[in-house]
Structure formats: C-alpha cells, structure tokens
C-alpha cells in the first residue's frame, strides 16, 4: 500500500523535471512523451510498450520494484531503440540501490535520445544527480546544463545550487534581510516604549 508521501517521493524520482508536489497534473513516468522519435515505431507495438512502462511505473509507485523492472525489461525487449524504458528502468534500479546499472541505463537513454526531447532531458537530469552524489561535479554540471538547455527548470535549480557564488550571495542576502527585519523590530519596540512614556 502506498502512502501519498511515498507516491510523491517516487514521482519525484520518475519525473525530475516536475516541481515536487505537482504529480497529479502529470502522466506517470516518461511513457507518453509524444516525441517525434516515437513516430518511427509501429503504433501497435509502441502502444504495447507504453502500457508496459505505465504498469512498471505504477508497480514502482506501490513499492513493487521487482515487478517494475520486469515490465521495463519487457518494454526494452520489444523496442530496444526507445529511450524511455531505459530511463524508467534506471529509476527502478536506483530504488534497488543498483547505481551502476542505473548509470548504464541512463547512458543508453541519452545515447538513444540524442540528448534531446523529454527522454533525453530526464535521463540527463537523473544522470547528473547521480554524478553529483558521487562527487563528480564537473560531469554532473555538464549533464544538468544540457538538460537546462532543453527546458528543465529542475536542472536550472540544481545548477544554481552548485554555483558557490550563488550560495554565497544567497547567504549574504539572507543575512541582510534578517538584519533589516531585526532593525524593524527594534524600531517598533523603541516606538512602543516611547508611546508608553508619553502616556
């Protein structure tokens, strides 16, 4: 049984480009990109693969990662040239702790998508996050920059967080706002004390 919080966390893994908490507005996973690349696949086969991926995402959202991986494997066997299933399987592998397998699938998704479209964007974001967690900030920054150029707001946020100057500016701005707020409180306190003396 999935709690709403479990679904939100899993959704964030499968949909890194969507702001956290907006998962009800989006379709699950990377299954219906409507990318031009999908037009090269036979429609009936594509529909079958999308259904398998949808089942896999639903299984993962409910904690059944083994079934999710099986569904993504089936989708990959049917359409090995489609990036989406590799991207989704990578997320399931991450949930299992198989970071090496996830990176391999994300590399394949980036290759198949040509680092373009929704599948490419999602694979770049996910790979960038893994690389960042591994301490490979240069490679992570490159992936996130490509994803940001493709329109990923999440990737743009991550790039800002990785910028030491932005962090420094944010800290300075926070300190300045706190000092201004404190001055306003002090002025209010002195004003109230002065008003009491006049009375």
PDB file of C-alpha atoms in Angstrom, residues 10-81:
ATOM      1  CA  UNK A  10       8.595   8.083  -6.155  1.00  0.00           C
ATOM      2  CA  UNK A  11       7.043  10.594  -8.517  1.00  0.00           C
ATOM      3  CA  UNK A  12       9.956  12.940  -7.899  1.00  0.00           C
ATOM      4  CA  UNK A  13      12.331  10.135  -8.906  1.00  0.00           C
ATOM      5  CA  UNK A  14      10.421   9.263 -12.057  1.00  0.00           C
ATOM      6  CA  UNK A  15       9.646  12.878 -13.010  1.00  0.00           C
ATOM      7  CA  UNK A  16      12.627  15.019 -12.060  1.00  0.00           C
ATOM      8  CA  UNK A  17      11.505  17.904 -14.265  1.00  0.00           C
ATOM      9  CA  UNK A  18       8.215  18.434 -12.456  1.00  0.00           C
ATOM     10  CA  UNK A  19       8.137  20.590  -9.319  1.00  0.00           C
ATOM     11  CA  UNK A  20       7.782  18.411  -6.233  1.00  0.00           C
ATOM     12  CA  UNK A  21       4.153  18.014  -5.236  1.00  0.00           C
ATOM     13  CA  UNK A  22       2.584  18.515  -8.694  1.00  0.00           C
ATOM     14  CA  UNK A  23       2.465  14.847  -9.613  1.00  0.00           C
ATOM     15  CA  UNK A  24      -1.289  14.658 -10.050  1.00  0.00           C
ATOM     16  CA  UNK A  25      -1.056  17.016 -13.018  1.00  0.00           C
ATOM     17  CA  UNK A  26       1.362  14.813 -14.966  1.00  0.00           C
ATOM     18  CA  UNK A  27       1.246  11.428 -16.607  1.00  0.00           C
ATOM     19  CA  UNK A  28       3.343   8.756 -14.872  1.00  0.00           C
ATOM     20  CA  UNK A  29       6.963   8.425 -15.835  1.00  0.00           C
ATOM     21  CA  UNK A  30       8.447   9.010 -19.204  1.00  0.00           C
ATOM     22  CA  UNK A  31       5.893   6.878 -21.048  1.00  0.00           C
ATOM     23  CA  UNK A  32       3.971   9.266 -23.247  1.00  0.00           C
ATOM     24  CA  UNK A  33       6.478  11.836 -24.426  1.00  0.00           C
ATOM     25  CA  UNK A  34       4.847  12.277 -27.831  1.00  0.00           C
ATOM     26  CA  UNK A  35       8.341  12.823 -29.147  1.00  0.00           C
ATOM     27  CA  UNK A  36       8.985  12.812 -32.860  1.00  0.00           C
ATOM     28  CA  UNK A  37      11.318   9.848 -32.289  1.00  0.00           C
ATOM     29  CA  UNK A  38       8.354   7.663 -31.314  1.00  0.00           C
ATOM     30  CA  UNK A  39       6.843   8.089 -34.772  1.00  0.00           C
ATOM     31  CA  UNK A  40       9.446   5.689 -36.169  1.00  0.00           C
ATOM     32  CA  UNK A  41       7.996   2.776 -34.175  1.00  0.00           C
ATOM     33  CA  UNK A  42       4.967   0.730 -35.256  1.00  0.00           C
ATOM     34  CA  UNK A  43       1.944   2.275 -33.462  1.00  0.00           C
ATOM     35  CA  UNK A  44       0.571  -1.014 -32.104  1.00  0.00           C
ATOM     36  CA  UNK A  45       3.961  -2.016 -30.704  1.00  0.00           C
ATOM     37  CA  UNK A  46       4.501   1.449 -29.254  1.00  0.00           C
ATOM     38  CA  UNK A  47       1.119   1.281 -27.537  1.00  0.00           C
ATOM     39  CA  UNK A  48       2.012  -2.088 -26.023  1.00  0.00           C
ATOM     40  CA  UNK A  49       5.380  -0.769 -24.796  1.00  0.00           C
ATOM     41  CA  UNK A  50       3.765   2.343 -23.280  1.00  0.00           C
ATOM     42  CA  UNK A  51       1.309   0.108 -21.415  1.00  0.00           C
ATOM     43  CA  UNK A  52       4.179  -1.998 -20.054  1.00  0.00           C
ATOM     44  CA  UNK A  53       6.023   1.129 -18.916  1.00  0.00           C
ATOM     45  CA  UNK A  54       2.890   2.526 -17.314  1.00  0.00           C
ATOM     46  CA  UNK A  55       2.423  -0.761 -15.424  1.00  0.00           C
ATOM     47  CA  UNK A  56       6.072  -0.627 -14.375  1.00  0.00           C
ATOM     48  CA  UNK A  57       5.794   2.915 -13.039  1.00  0.00           C
ATOM     49  CA  UNK A  58       2.600   2.033 -11.152  1.00  0.00           C
ATOM     50  CA  UNK A  59       4.298  -1.028  -9.630  1.00  0.00           C
ATOM     51  CA  UNK A  60       7.286   1.064  -8.536  1.00  0.00           C
ATOM     52  CA  UNK A  61       4.995   3.697  -7.012  1.00  0.00           C
ATOM     53  CA  UNK A  62       3.439   0.967  -4.896  1.00  0.00           C
ATOM     54  CA  UNK A  63       6.806  -0.391  -3.778  1.00  0.00           C
ATOM     55  CA  UNK A  64       6.945  -3.418  -6.090  1.00  0.00           C
ATOM     56  CA  UNK A  65      10.274  -2.556  -7.708  1.00  0.00           C
ATOM     57  CA  UNK A  66      10.919  -6.137  -8.922  1.00  0.00           C
ATOM     58  CA  UNK A  67       7.715  -6.121 -10.975  1.00  0.00           C
ATOM     59  CA  UNK A  68       8.538  -2.640 -12.237  1.00  0.00           C
ATOM     60  CA  UNK A  69      11.921  -3.808 -13.520  1.00  0.00           C
ATOM     61  CA  UNK A  70      10.315  -6.838 -15.178  1.00  0.00           C
ATOM     62  CA  UNK A  71       7.843  -4.576 -17.028  1.00  0.00           C
ATOM     63  CA  UNK A  72      10.621  -2.204 -18.134  1.00  0.00           C
ATOM     64  CA  UNK A  73      12.697  -5.201 -19.283  1.00  0.00           C
ATOM     65  CA  UNK A  74       9.739  -6.417 -21.377  1.00  0.00           C
ATOM     66  CA  UNK A  75       9.373  -2.951 -22.904  1.00  0.00           C
ATOM     67  CA  UNK A  76      13.083  -2.837 -23.758  1.00  0.00           C
ATOM     68  CA  UNK A  77      12.931  -6.267 -25.413  1.00  0.00           C
ATOM     69  CA  UNK A  78      10.007  -5.133 -27.596  1.00  0.00           C
ATOM     70  CA  UNK A  79      11.517  -1.725 -28.523  1.00  0.00           C
ATOM     71  CA  UNK A  80      15.232  -1.696 -27.668  1.00  0.00           C
ATOM     72  CA  UNK A  81      15.717   1.530 -29.633  1.00  0.00           C
TER      73      UNK A  81
END
